[in-house]
Each structure stands twice: as structure tokens, then as C-alpha cells.
Amino acid sequence: MEEEKEMKKEKKNIPVVPWMRNPIDITTFDQCSLDFVPFLDPGLVVALKNMGITSLFPVQLAVWQETIGPGSFERDLCINSPTGSGKTLAYALPIVQMLSTRAVKCLRALVVLPTRDLALQVKEVFSALAPAVGLSVGLAVGQSSISDEISELIKKPSVEYGRCYDPEEFSYELQSAVDILVATPGRLMDHINNTDGFTLEHLCYLVVDETDRLLREAYQSWLPTVIQLTSFSIDGNFPSADDLLPCSYGSLKTIRRVGTERGFKGKAYPRLAKMVLSATLTQDPSKLAQLDLHHPLLLTTGERRYKLPEELKSFKVICQSKLKPLYLVSLLQSLQGEKSIVFTSSVESTHRLCTLLKFFDNLQIEFKEYSRLQRQSVRSKTLNAFRAGKVQVLISSDAMTRGMDVEGVRNVVNYDMPAYIKTFIHRAGRTARAGQSGCCFTLLRKDEVKRFKKLLQKADCDSCPTYSVSSEVIESLNSVYTSALEKLRENVESEKFKKSKIRLKSSNVRKEK
């Protein structure tokens, strides 16, 4: 509903905040060899080459200019760039370089992302760069227990062996074990509220990736909390967090540095610099105001907000609704095992479609389900198998839509037509990344064709030819389909019965208590 309201505001495609009307055009930058990137640390050059990177893409060079170059990060940056254009490295590289110039161990950069899988992916990029300049990176996503995360994020003080201290009298300050933290909002708030020694007092850089999604959902009010805890008060002092943060760690107590200037050892840091990024950055003033941006500067690709990857080819597949699974099977067979992602409209549709395809005999395609209904460990295992090529097709809900980068994805299939251009762009952006080519197929009923054409026009895409599926192939699959549908019905009934038994058992347990 919120997306629909936002779309109405932007019908004329005119930015609704003044600073968005004079952006820096990323397309005016050319790809640049690492050897010619000004001021780039030699250690980072080696790290980048070890990652297989020999040049920076336009968005990376544009951000570098505004942070390390002449821009000197004097303004907060808002980056609206297509999926697969290299946004993660665009912010990771300058942040690592800037932090390396000051040798202190405290949490100075925070990157917030909406999902665990995306956070894990971003953490890998930072982990490939940071050690080259003596920095360490932490992760707070709830993948492990909070106690395990605390042991990774907070340095335990060394207490001299054999001496006895009165815990009521003895106090000391815990320290951060990381310079950079990649986090999801929920687990970030857990640490803010409950982890002793965890402080944002020294934070210099805040990155809000997939900004429109993070602003659309409250996530325990993480953003106003971070803004509050990293702001100066009128007298220039750091706000006390005593009302929010418990100050005990087991039986030991620590001293929080409150009521003093944000900084390290009495030296104040400059303002908290922010970078916000998305392939579909919001233009809603009320949402952007939540970020408390400092003289923001917009970096974008051309005049249009919505833009598809340059090397993407889009096709429509016209089909009857009741035969849609057969068209999908035929399409996947014609792609001959190429790495592909099939998107559905919901987690329930994902599970149902995946279950149905399992009942197709001799399909000869390795496919897996990927959705938020699954445990994190199952999703991670599936994703690793897909990355390794052991699975050719991933059938996914929109949990896979945003930001996820899987090398070698050749095709995206919209099993269900997306309702909004934002969703289409994020789905299609799983392929044709980093200058590679890719295809996006959308299965449509005849009555959806006109609406789909209007949808693509919002991304300035007027060319979407029809991809023909052989009617003979569809007919040959009919008998298998009939059998698969019957097995699916039996499976659905079986799952309903199992769920009702579990609910009944849980209810009985509660009554006994």
C-alpha cells in the first residue's frame, strides 16, 4: 500500500525534495583501472586484485570522488544506482580506507541491512578488504547466540590472576573488538539495549543499505535510536544512554563514556557521515527526513529514478493461468541448466510451486525452495549449493529480491507478475550484474499484458518481445501435470493434518500447565 502511495507522488517523475533536482550523474564516469584511482592505499589495491577486481565501476569511482577525493565527505551521500552496479564496494572501499588512517580500536563504522543473507554477503566484502589495513569486521545478525556475538564484538578485560576484586568497587571499561559492524536492525537493537560495552559513541560512518525497505518497516525504531545515540546535544555533549542501556555484564560493572564529547580519548570526531543506497531510492520527504541527512548529495544514473541493468534482455511469456506450471517447466528445460531464479508472489506460492515440481517425473533440473518460511541454516545451505552450481534453479519468494549477489545467474523468471516496478527492478537485478548479460522472463496472462507494458515504461523500457513456448511441448507434459496436481493435493492435505496435530498438541500442553 505504501509503495502505491509513493508511486502516485512520483507520477510526474519530479523529485519532491529540492536537493534531488541537481544530482551527480554516475553515467558520466568511466570504469577506471585500480592503478589510476587517486589516493588508493597500496594494501587495498592488493586486496582488490585478490578479489579478482582490477578496476572500479562508475558508481564506485563517483562515490570515491565524493569521499576520498575532492568531495572529502563534506555532505551525506544518497546513491540511487541499478542493481548489480557495484554499490557494496562503492561504500566499503572508502570506509575501510578512511578508517585505516587512524589507529584506534573502537566501533567507527556501522552498516545496516534488512536481511541476514544480505548482511552476510556484505560482511564478506568488508572482510576481504579490512585486514589489508589492519581493521577488523564484526557481524550482528542473530545467526549465532547473542553470547557468541558478544564474545566476537566486545573485548573482555584482562584481570590479573590471583588478585581478588570487590565487584561493587572495581570498575573498568569494556572495549570494542571490531572497527566495522555489519548488522540487521533487530540484532543491532539487542546489542544497543542489552550488551554492556557496546557503544555507538565513536561512530563516524553509518551506511543504510536497501534504504527504502529499511525506512518502510520500523524494525524496533532502530533508526531514531541510532540517530539519538550518535548526535551532539546543544552543549556539544554525547547524549546519555543510561535510560536505554543496562550497564552490567554478569557480576561485573563497566563505565560508559557518557556526558563527554563523541570521540576517542577526549578528542572529538567530526559529524556522523551517512551513506544511503538503493536501486529504487525513495523520494518521500517524510521518509528521507528520518535519516537526518547533512546537506545531502544525490548520485544517480541519468534522469530516471528506475533503471534496469544495461545488459538485461526482457521477454514476456503469454500463457493460460491454469497451465502456467507447464510453461515454466518448458521454459526451464529450454534454458538447458543455466543458473536461474524463479520468483513467486509469496512464500506460500513458492512452497506450493516447489512441491508441485517435485512431482514432475524426469524433470532433470536440480531446483530448491528459498523463502523466509525456512530456517536460516536451511536457506544458507541452499544458497551455498546454488552458488556452487549443485542447484541450477532457485524458486524464491521476494526474500531473494534485494541486493543478493550470486555469480553466474543467467536468468530471472517472474512466475507471478510483480505489482510494482520497484519489485520488478529488484528481481531482474539478480542477473545482468557487474556488466554481464542476462535475461528476465515474465509469465503473463493475456489480460496482464497491457498492465505489464505500462509497468516497464516506468523504467524507460519499451522493448519486451514475446518468448514463444512450443504448444507440442505443453501437450506432451499434460499427463505428467495431471498426476503431479493430484499428488500436490494429497501433499497439501497431509501438511494440513500434520499442522493441526501440532497445534492440538501445543494446546494440550498449555492446558496441562
Short mmCIF file of C-alpha atoms in Angstrom, two decimals:
data_model
loop_
_atom_site.label_atom_id
_atom_site.label_comp_id
_atom_site.label_asym_id
_atom_site.label_seq_id
_atom_site.Cartn_x
_atom_site.Cartn_y
_atom_site.Cartn_z
CA MET A 1 0.00 0.00 0.00
CA GLU A 2 2.84 2.38 0.90
CA GLU A 3 4.58 1.66 -2.41
CA GLU A 4 1.34 2.53 -4.23
CA LYS A 5 1.10 5.89 -2.40
CA GLU A 6 4.72 6.65 -3.18
CA MET A 7 4.20 5.82 -6.85
CA LYS A 8 1.29 8.29 -7.05
CA LYS A 9 3.52 11.02 -5.65
CA GLU A 10 6.09 10.34 -8.33
CA LYS A 11 3.87 10.10 -11.41
CA LYS A 12 5.46 13.20 -12.91
CA ASN A 13 8.93 11.82 -12.12
CA ILE A 14 9.88 15.13 -10.45
CA PRO A 15 11.96 14.91 -7.25
CA VAL A 16 9.91 16.02 -4.26
CA VAL A 17 12.86 17.40 -2.26
CA PRO A 18 14.99 20.24 -3.69
CA TRP A 19 18.40 18.61 -3.30
CA MET A 20 17.32 15.73 -5.52
CA ARG A 21 16.88 18.06 -8.50
CA ASN A 22 20.61 18.55 -9.09
CA PRO A 23 22.20 15.12 -8.80
CA ILE A 24 25.61 13.90 -9.87
CA ASP A 25 25.16 11.69 -12.94
CA ILE A 26 27.06 8.44 -12.36
CA THR A 27 26.91 7.62 -16.07
CA THR A 28 29.40 10.43 -16.78
CA PHE A 29 32.10 8.38 -15.05
CA ASP A 30 34.06 5.71 -16.89
CA GLN A 31 35.38 2.44 -15.50
CA CYS A 32 38.84 3.13 -14.03
CA SER A 33 41.83 0.82 -13.56
CA LEU A 34 42.99 0.47 -9.94
CA ASP A 35 46.38 1.82 -10.97
CA PHE A 36 44.79 5.19 -11.75
CA VAL A 37 42.47 5.53 -8.74
CA PRO A 38 43.83 8.53 -6.77
CA PHE A 39 44.99 8.02 -3.15
CA LEU A 40 44.08 4.31 -3.08
CA ASP A 41 46.05 2.51 -0.37
CA PRO A 42 48.55 0.00 -1.88
CA GLY A 43 47.37 -2.65 0.59
CA LEU A 44 43.83 -2.25 -0.66
CA VAL A 45 45.00 -2.50 -4.26
CA VAL A 46 46.45 -5.93 -3.43
CA ALA A 47 43.27 -6.97 -1.58
CA LEU A 48 41.08 -5.91 -4.52
CA LYS A 49 43.20 -7.80 -7.01
CA ASN A 50 42.97 -10.88 -4.77
CA MET A 51 39.19 -10.49 -5.08
CA GLY A 52 39.56 -10.53 -8.88
CA ILE A 53 38.90 -6.79 -9.17
CA THR A 54 41.20 -4.80 -11.46
CA SER A 55 39.11 -1.64 -11.97
CA LEU A 56 36.35 0.38 -10.35
CA PHE A 57 32.87 0.70 -11.87
CA PRO A 58 31.34 4.18 -12.41
CA VAL A 59 29.30 4.19 -9.17
CA GLN A 60 32.39 3.15 -7.19
CA LEU A 61 34.50 5.88 -8.75
CA ALA A 62 31.78 8.51 -8.22
CA VAL A 63 31.50 7.65 -4.52
CA TRP A 64 35.29 7.56 -4.19
CA GLN A 65 35.48 11.10 -5.58
CA GLU A 66 32.90 12.35 -3.06
CA THR A 67 34.56 10.64 -0.07
CA ILE A 68 38.33 10.28 -0.57
CA GLY A 69 38.62 12.71 -3.47
CA PRO A 70 37.70 16.39 -3.74
CA GLY A 71 34.31 15.84 -2.05
CA SER A 72 36.03 14.86 1.22
CA PHE A 73 32.69 13.55 2.53
CA GLU A 74 31.54 17.09 3.30
CA ARG A 75 27.95 16.03 2.52
CA ASP A 76 25.94 12.88 3.22
CA LEU A 77 25.56 10.71 0.12
CA CYS A 78 22.36 9.24 -1.34
CA ILE A 79 23.13 6.71 -4.05
CA ASN A 80 20.44 5.56 -6.47
CA SER A 81 22.08 3.05 -8.82
CA PRO A 82 20.83 -0.07 -10.63
CA THR A 83 21.17 -3.50 -9.06
CA GLY A 84 24.46 -5.16 -9.87
CA SER A 85 26.26 -1.85 -10.47
CA GLY A 86 28.67 -2.36 -7.56
CA LYS A 87 27.13 -0.37 -4.70
CA THR A 88 28.53 -2.56 -1.88
CA LEU A 89 32.15 -1.98 -2.87
CA ALA A 90 31.29 1.67 -3.55
CA TYR A 91 30.83 2.28 0.18
CA ALA A 92 33.05 -0.48 1.62
CA LEU A 93 36.24 0.70 -0.10
CA PRO A 94 36.26 4.37 1.03
CA ILE A 95 35.13 3.48 4.56
CA VAL A 96 37.96 0.97 5.00
CA GLN A 97 40.49 3.45 3.61
CA MET A 98 39.26 6.31 5.83
CA LEU A 99 39.28 4.21 9.00
CA SER A 100 42.80 2.93 8.31
CA THR A 101 44.26 6.43 8.75
CA ARG A 102 43.54 6.47 12.48
CA ALA A 103 44.88 3.58 14.56
CA VAL A 104 42.32 3.19 17.35
CA LYS A 105 40.20 0.16 18.23
CA CYS A 106 36.56 1.19 18.59
CA LEU A 107 33.35 0.79 16.60
CA ARG A 108 33.59 3.54 13.98
CA ALA A 109 31.51 2.27 11.05
CA LEU A 110 28.06 0.68 11.08
CA VAL A 111 26.36 -0.89 8.04
CA VAL A 112 22.68 -1.79 8.44
CA LEU A 113 20.86 -4.15 6.06
CA PRO A 114 17.32 -5.59 6.12
CA THR A 115 18.13 -9.34 5.95
CA ARG A 116 20.65 -11.80 7.35
CA ASP A 117 21.64 -13.19 3.97
CA LEU A 118 22.37 -9.74 2.61
CA ALA A 119 24.33 -8.80 5.74
CA LEU A 120 26.44 -11.96 5.43
CA GLN A 121 27.21 -11.09 1.81
CA VAL A 122 28.25 -7.51 2.67
CA LYS A 123 30.36 -8.72 5.59
CA GLU A 124 32.34 -10.92 3.18
CA VAL A 125 33.25 -7.84 1.10
CA PHE A 126 34.46 -5.92 4.17
CA SER A 127 36.34 -8.97 5.45
CA ALA A 128 38.23 -9.21 2.15
CA LEU A 129 39.37 -5.57 2.44
CA ALA A 130 39.73 -4.69 6.12
CA PRO A 131 42.64 -6.98 7.16
CA ALA A 132 44.81 -5.41 4.44
CA VAL A 133 44.92 -2.19 6.50
CA GLY A 134 44.73 -3.70 10.00
CA LEU A 135 40.98 -3.38 10.59
CA SER A 136 38.52 -5.97 11.90
CA VAL A 137 34.88 -6.55 10.95
CA GLY A 138 32.03 -7.86 13.09
CA LEU A 139 28.62 -9.32 12.28
CA ALA A 140 25.39 -8.95 14.26
CA VAL A 141 22.55 -10.77 12.55
CA GLY A 142 21.28 -13.36 15.00
CA GLN A 143 22.84 -16.26 13.12
CA SER A 144 24.52 -17.40 16.35
CA SER A 145 23.57 -16.87 20.00
CA ILE A 146 23.88 -13.35 21.36
CA SER A 147 26.55 -14.52 23.83
CA ASP A 148 28.68 -15.79 20.94
CA GLU A 149 28.22 -12.45 19.15
CA ILE A 150 29.19 -10.53 22.27
CA SER A 151 32.42 -12.52 22.56
CA GLU A 152 33.25 -11.54 18.97
CA LEU A 153 32.28 -7.87 19.30
CA ILE A 154 33.47 -6.93 22.80
CA LYS A 155 36.96 -7.31 24.26
CA LYS A 156 36.87 -8.86 27.70
CA PRO A 157 39.23 -7.02 30.09
CA SER A 158 42.23 -8.93 31.36
CA VAL A 159 42.08 -9.37 35.14
CA GLU A 160 45.36 -10.11 36.91
CA TYR A 161 45.42 -13.75 38.04
CA GLY A 162 45.38 -14.38 41.79
CA ARG A 163 44.04 -10.98 42.82
CA CYS A 164 40.61 -10.59 44.35
CA TYR A 165 38.39 -7.66 43.46
CA ASP A 166 35.17 -6.45 45.02
CA PRO A 167 32.79 -6.27 42.03
CA GLU A 168 30.95 -3.38 43.72
CA GLU A 169 34.13 -1.29 43.85
CA PHE A 170 36.12 -2.49 40.85
CA SER A 171 35.07 -0.99 37.53
CA TYR A 172 36.67 -0.75 34.11
CA GLU A 173 35.73 -0.07 30.56
CA LEU A 174 35.00 -2.79 28.04
CA GLN A 175 36.21 -2.10 24.51
CA SER A 176 35.02 -2.93 21.03
CA ALA A 177 36.84 -5.78 19.31
CA VAL A 178 35.80 -4.53 15.86
CA ASP A 179 36.20 -1.35 13.82
CA ILE A 180 33.29 -2.06 11.46
CA LEU A 181 29.97 -3.74 12.23
CA VAL A 182 27.56 -5.18 9.67
CA ALA A 183 24.15 -5.71 11.27
CA THR A 184 20.45 -6.30 10.83
CA PRO A 185 18.19 -3.87 12.72
CA GLY A 186 16.72 -6.34 15.21
CA ARG A 187 20.03 -7.74 16.42
CA LEU A 188 21.58 -4.27 16.43
CA MET A 189 18.86 -3.17 18.86
CA ASP A 190 19.52 -6.25 21.01
CA HIS A 191 23.12 -5.14 21.44
CA ILE A 192 22.23 -1.49 21.98
CA ASN A 193 19.75 -2.39 24.71
CA ASN A 194 21.46 -5.33 26.38
CA THR A 195 25.17 -5.66 25.58
CA ASP A 196 27.48 -3.99 28.06
CA GLY A 197 30.45 -2.37 26.41
CA PHE A 198 28.58 -1.93 23.12
CA THR A 199 28.53 1.75 22.25
CA LEU A 200 27.99 3.94 19.22
CA GLU A 201 29.82 6.81 20.89
CA HIS A 202 32.76 6.70 18.47
CA LEU A 203 30.73 6.05 15.32
CA CYS A 204 32.00 8.00 12.31
CA TYR A 205 30.15 6.36 9.41
CA LEU A 206 26.63 4.98 9.04
CA VAL A 207 25.55 3.10 5.90
CA VAL A 208 21.87 2.34 5.34
CA ASP A 209 21.73 -0.18 2.50
CA GLU A 210 18.41 -1.03 0.80
CA THR A 211 17.20 2.24 2.32
CA ASP A 212 13.63 2.22 1.02
CA ARG A 213 12.93 -1.15 2.65
CA LEU A 214 14.59 -0.20 5.94
CA LEU A 215 12.56 3.03 6.09
CA ARG A 216 9.32 1.26 5.21
CA GLU A 217 9.46 -1.02 8.25
CA ALA A 218 10.04 0.17 11.83
CA TYR A 219 12.40 -2.62 12.97
CA GLN A 220 12.07 -1.69 16.68
CA SER A 221 12.76 2.01 15.99
CA TRP A 222 16.40 1.26 15.25
CA LEU A 223 16.98 4.39 13.15
CA PRO A 224 15.80 7.05 15.65
CA THR A 225 17.74 5.19 18.34
CA VAL A 226 20.98 5.25 16.32
CA ILE A 227 20.46 8.90 15.37
CA GLN A 228 19.87 9.80 19.01
CA LEU A 229 22.91 7.90 20.29
CA THR A 230 25.23 9.46 17.71
CA SER A 231 24.06 13.06 17.96
CA PHE A 232 25.53 16.01 19.81
CA SER A 233 23.31 17.80 22.27
CA ILE A 234 23.12 21.61 22.30
CA ASP A 235 26.15 21.81 24.61
CA GLY A 236 28.16 19.52 22.27
CA ASN A 237 27.97 16.53 24.57
CA PHE A 238 27.09 12.94 23.70
CA PRO A 239 23.58 12.07 24.96
CA SER A 240 23.38 9.76 27.94
CA ALA A 241 22.07 6.30 27.11
CA ASP A 242 21.51 5.22 30.72
CA ASP A 243 17.75 5.18 30.25
CA LEU A 244 18.10 2.78 27.32
CA LEU A 245 21.12 0.66 28.09
CA PRO A 246 21.64 -1.69 31.02
CA CYS A 247 25.19 -1.37 32.35
CA SER A 248 26.03 -4.79 33.73
CA TYR A 249 27.84 -7.75 32.29
CA GLY A 250 27.35 -10.73 34.53
CA SER A 251 28.53 -9.71 38.01
CA LEU A 252 30.97 -7.11 36.67
CA LYS A 253 30.19 -3.47 36.01
CA THR A 254 31.59 -1.13 33.43
CA ILE A 255 31.84 2.59 32.96
CA ARG A 256 30.11 4.05 29.92
CA ARG A 257 31.63 7.14 28.41
CA VAL A 258 28.63 9.46 28.59
CA GLY A 259 28.35 13.19 29.03
CA THR A 260 31.64 13.71 27.17
CA GLU A 261 32.31 14.70 23.58
CA ARG A 262 31.95 11.97 20.99
CA GLY A 263 35.46 10.88 20.15
CA PHE A 264 38.44 8.96 21.41
CA LYS A 265 40.48 9.94 24.48
CA GLY A 266 38.93 13.38 24.70
CA LYS A 267 39.30 14.21 21.01
CA ALA A 268 36.03 14.89 19.23
CA TYR A 269 35.25 13.18 15.97
CA PRO A 270 33.60 15.08 13.13
CA ARG A 271 29.89 14.64 12.48
CA LEU A 272 28.44 11.21 11.78
CA ALA A 273 28.73 10.81 7.98
CA LYS A 274 25.98 8.82 6.28
CA MET A 275 25.59 6.91 3.03
CA VAL A 276 22.17 5.64 1.98
CA LEU A 277 21.75 3.36 -1.03
CA SER A 278 19.12 1.62 -3.11
CA ALA A 279 18.32 0.72 -6.69
CA THR A 280 14.93 2.38 -6.06
CA LEU A 281 15.68 5.17 -3.59
CA THR A 282 12.58 6.74 -2.06
CA GLN A 283 11.70 10.36 -2.84
CA ASP A 284 9.24 10.68 0.04
CA PRO A 285 10.31 13.73 2.13
CA SER A 286 8.87 12.32 5.37
CA LYS A 287 10.90 9.12 4.99
CA LEU A 288 14.10 10.87 3.99
CA ALA A 289 13.71 13.22 6.97
CA GLN A 290 14.10 10.23 9.30
CA LEU A 291 17.74 9.91 8.16
CA ASP A 292 18.66 13.38 9.43
CA LEU A 293 20.91 13.94 6.41
CA HIS A 294 23.59 16.63 6.34
CA HIS A 295 23.43 18.71 3.11
CA PRO A 296 22.69 15.52 1.14
CA LEU A 297 24.10 14.91 -2.32
CA LEU A 298 22.31 12.58 -4.75
CA LEU A 299 24.33 10.30 -7.04
CA THR A 300 22.16 8.65 -9.64
CA THR A 301 22.17 7.16 -13.13
CA GLY A 302 20.55 9.62 -15.52
CA GLU A 303 17.29 11.45 -15.04
CA ARG A 304 15.05 8.44 -14.43
CA ARG A 305 14.78 7.01 -10.97
CA TYR A 306 14.01 3.48 -12.18
CA LYS A 307 16.62 1.90 -14.38
CA LEU A 308 17.25 -1.70 -15.45
CA PRO A 309 20.74 -3.16 -15.95
CA GLU A 310 22.12 -2.21 -19.37
CA GLU A 311 22.89 -5.79 -20.42
CA LEU A 312 19.46 -7.15 -19.43
CA LYS A 313 17.11 -8.57 -22.06
CA SER A 314 13.43 -8.76 -21.08
CA PHE A 315 10.89 -11.21 -22.51
CA LYS A 316 7.23 -11.93 -21.86
CA VAL A 317 5.74 -15.42 -22.00
CA ILE A 318 1.99 -15.44 -22.69
CA CYS A 319 0.22 -18.39 -21.09
CA GLN A 320 -3.07 -19.65 -19.70
CA SER A 321 -3.28 -19.33 -15.93
CA LYS A 322 -4.10 -22.99 -15.27
CA LEU A 323 -1.19 -24.14 -17.48
CA LYS A 324 1.38 -21.75 -16.04
CA PRO A 325 3.46 -24.52 -14.34
CA LEU A 326 3.81 -26.27 -17.73
CA TYR A 327 5.06 -23.09 -19.38
CA LEU A 328 7.56 -22.70 -16.57
CA VAL A 329 8.81 -26.28 -16.95
CA SER A 330 9.11 -25.86 -20.71
CA LEU A 331 10.98 -22.57 -20.29
CA LEU A 332 13.41 -24.02 -17.73
CA GLN A 333 14.09 -27.00 -20.00
CA SER A 334 14.83 -24.68 -22.91
CA LEU A 335 17.37 -22.82 -20.73
CA GLN A 336 19.33 -26.10 -20.53
CA GLY A 337 20.51 -25.98 -16.95
CA GLU A 338 21.57 -22.31 -16.86
CA LYS A 339 21.64 -20.84 -13.37
CA SER A 340 18.19 -19.27 -12.88
CA ILE A 341 15.96 -17.78 -10.18
CA VAL A 342 12.17 -18.15 -10.33
CA PHE A 343 10.22 -15.54 -8.33
CA THR A 344 6.71 -16.04 -6.99
CA SER A 345 4.36 -13.59 -5.27
CA SER A 346 4.52 -15.12 -1.76
CA VAL A 347 6.21 -17.70 0.45
CA GLU A 348 3.10 -19.89 0.18
CA SER A 349 3.26 -19.80 -3.64
CA THR A 350 6.95 -20.62 -3.52
CA HIS A 351 6.35 -23.68 -1.35
CA ARG A 352 3.37 -24.84 -3.42
CA LEU A 353 5.20 -24.46 -6.76
CA CYS A 354 8.31 -26.20 -5.50
CA THR A 355 6.24 -29.08 -4.13
CA LEU A 356 4.37 -29.40 -7.43
CA LEU A 357 7.59 -29.52 -9.48
CA LYS A 358 8.92 -32.32 -7.27
CA PHE A 359 6.08 -34.48 -8.58
CA PHE A 360 7.11 -34.00 -12.23
CA ASP A 361 8.86 -37.19 -13.31
CA ASN A 362 12.25 -36.98 -15.05
CA LEU A 363 12.44 -33.20 -14.87
CA GLN A 364 16.26 -33.39 -14.92
CA ILE A 365 16.61 -29.97 -13.28
CA GLU A 366 18.08 -29.55 -9.81
CA PHE A 367 15.91 -26.98 -8.01
CA LYS A 368 15.41 -25.84 -4.42
CA GLU A 369 12.98 -23.68 -2.47
CA TYR A 370 14.21 -20.46 -0.83
CA SER A 371 11.93 -18.40 1.42
CA ARG A 372 11.59 -16.92 4.91
CA LEU A 373 9.47 -19.93 5.96
CA GLN A 374 12.73 -21.87 6.15
CA ARG A 375 15.26 -21.78 8.96
CA GLN A 376 18.34 -19.63 8.36
CA SER A 377 20.59 -22.72 8.30
CA VAL A 378 18.44 -24.29 5.54
CA ARG A 379 18.47 -21.08 3.47
CA SER A 380 22.24 -20.73 3.84
CA LYS A 381 22.78 -24.34 2.77
CA THR A 382 20.50 -23.86 -0.26
CA LEU A 383 22.23 -20.62 -1.24
CA ASN A 384 25.68 -22.22 -0.99
CA ALA A 385 24.53 -25.12 -3.19
CA PHE A 386 23.14 -22.64 -5.72
CA ARG A 387 26.37 -20.63 -5.72
CA ALA A 388 28.39 -23.83 -6.19
CA GLY A 389 26.24 -24.90 -9.17
CA LYS A 390 24.87 -28.00 -7.43
CA VAL A 391 21.40 -26.44 -7.80
CA GLN A 392 20.50 -24.90 -11.16
CA VAL A 393 17.19 -23.28 -10.26
CA LEU A 394 16.17 -21.44 -7.11
CA ILE A 395 12.44 -20.97 -6.57
CA SER A 396 12.10 -17.97 -4.32
CA SER A 397 9.83 -15.51 -2.68
CA ASP A 398 10.97 -11.89 -2.63
CA ALA A 399 13.34 -12.81 0.21
CA MET A 400 15.86 -13.21 -2.62
CA THR A 401 14.90 -10.00 -4.39
CA ARG A 402 17.04 -7.31 -2.83
CA GLY A 403 20.77 -6.96 -3.02
CA MET A 404 21.67 -10.64 -3.15
CA ASP A 405 24.59 -11.31 -5.44
CA VAL A 406 25.05 -14.82 -6.83
CA GLU A 407 27.69 -15.06 -9.51
CA GLY A 408 26.65 -16.58 -12.81
CA VAL A 409 22.86 -16.14 -12.60
CA ARG A 410 21.89 -16.07 -16.26
CA ASN A 411 18.10 -15.86 -15.99
CA VAL A 412 15.34 -14.49 -13.81
CA VAL A 413 11.80 -15.77 -14.23
CA ASN A 414 8.79 -13.88 -12.85
CA TYR A 415 6.36 -16.74 -12.30
CA ASP A 416 3.96 -14.15 -10.92
CA MET A 417 3.97 -10.68 -12.45
CA PRO A 418 5.20 -8.14 -9.86
CA ALA A 419 2.68 -5.49 -8.85
CA TYR A 420 5.20 -2.64 -8.78
CA ILE A 421 8.14 -1.52 -10.91
CA LYS A 422 10.32 -1.49 -7.76
CA THR A 423 9.78 -5.22 -7.32
CA PHE A 424 10.46 -5.91 -10.99
CA ILE A 425 13.73 -3.96 -10.88
CA HIS A 426 14.99 -5.72 -7.76
CA ARG A 427 14.03 -9.14 -9.12
CA ALA A 428 15.52 -8.54 -12.57
CA GLY A 429 18.66 -7.23 -10.93
CA ARG A 430 19.67 -10.70 -9.77
CA THR A 431 21.04 -11.20 -13.29
CA ALA A 432 22.99 -8.97 -15.73
CA ARG A 433 25.17 -7.83 -12.84
CA ALA A 434 28.59 -6.15 -13.00
CA GLY A 435 28.41 -5.70 -16.76
CA GLN A 436 27.43 -9.32 -17.50
CA SER A 437 24.46 -10.18 -19.72
CA GLY A 438 21.25 -11.82 -18.54
CA CYS A 439 17.60 -12.43 -19.35
CA CYS A 440 14.36 -11.76 -17.48
CA PHE A 441 11.23 -13.74 -18.44
CA THR A 442 7.78 -12.79 -17.13
CA LEU A 443 4.86 -15.22 -17.36
CA LEU A 444 1.67 -13.32 -18.19
CA ARG A 445 -1.99 -13.99 -18.78
CA LYS A 446 -3.42 -12.15 -21.79
CA ASP A 447 -5.26 -9.71 -19.52
CA GLU A 448 -1.96 -8.78 -17.80
CA VAL A 449 -0.04 -7.81 -20.94
CA LYS A 450 -1.23 -4.18 -21.13
CA ARG A 451 -0.57 -3.57 -17.41
CA PHE A 452 2.89 -5.12 -17.72
CA LYS A 453 3.74 -2.81 -20.63
CA LYS A 454 2.83 0.23 -18.51
CA LEU A 455 4.95 -1.14 -15.68
CA LEU A 456 8.05 -1.39 -17.89
CA GLN A 457 7.54 2.11 -19.28
CA LYS A 458 8.25 3.46 -15.79
CA ALA A 459 11.78 2.10 -16.23
CA ASP A 460 12.00 3.53 -19.75
CA CYS A 461 11.82 0.01 -21.20
CA ASP A 462 9.78 -0.14 -24.40
CA SER A 463 11.18 -3.36 -25.83
CA CYS A 464 9.92 -6.66 -24.42
CA PRO A 465 9.45 -9.27 -27.16
CA THR A 466 7.36 -12.40 -26.69
CA TYR A 467 9.24 -15.61 -25.97
CA SER A 468 7.43 -18.48 -27.69
CA VAL A 469 6.89 -21.80 -25.95
CA SER A 470 6.11 -24.79 -28.16
CA SER A 471 2.48 -25.95 -27.87
CA GLU A 472 3.66 -29.52 -28.63
CA VAL A 473 5.89 -29.45 -25.55
CA ILE A 474 2.99 -28.21 -23.41
CA GLU A 475 0.75 -31.01 -24.66
CA SER A 476 3.43 -33.63 -24.03
CA LEU A 477 3.61 -32.56 -20.37
CA ASN A 478 -0.16 -32.67 -19.76
CA SER A 479 -0.40 -36.21 -18.41
CA VAL A 480 2.54 -35.70 -16.05
CA TYR A 481 0.96 -32.43 -14.90
CA THR A 482 -2.38 -34.10 -14.11
CA SER A 483 -0.62 -36.70 -11.97
CA ALA A 484 1.53 -34.05 -10.25
CA LEU A 485 -1.54 -31.95 -9.37
CA GLU A 486 -3.20 -34.97 -7.74
CA LYS A 487 -0.06 -35.66 -5.68
CA LEU A 488 0.10 -31.99 -4.72
CA ARG A 489 -3.48 -32.09 -3.40
CA GLU A 490 -2.63 -35.15 -1.31
CA ASN A 491 0.50 -33.44 -0.03
CA VAL A 492 -1.40 -30.27 0.94
CA GLU A 493 -3.94 -32.31 2.90
CA SER A 494 -1.15 -34.22 4.63
CA GLU A 495 0.61 -30.99 5.63
CA LYS A 496 -2.66 -29.52 6.96
CA PHE A 497 -3.22 -32.65 9.06
CA LYS A 498 0.32 -32.50 10.50
CA LYS A 499 -0.05 -28.81 11.37
CA SER A 500 -3.41 -29.39 13.08
CA LYS A 501 -1.88 -32.20 15.17
CA ILE A 502 0.99 -29.92 16.21
CA ARG A 503 -1.46 -27.14 17.18
CA LEU A 504 -3.61 -29.59 19.15
CA LYS A 505 -0.56 -30.95 20.98
CA SER A 506 0.61 -27.43 21.85
CA SER A 507 -2.86 -26.52 23.09
CA ASN A 508 -2.99 -29.61 25.34
CA VAL A 509 0.44 -28.81 26.77
CA ARG A 510 -0.70 -25.27 27.64
CA LYS A 511 -3.86 -26.61 29.33
CA GLU A 512 -1.83 -29.05 31.43
CA LYS A 513 0.39 -26.20 32.61
#
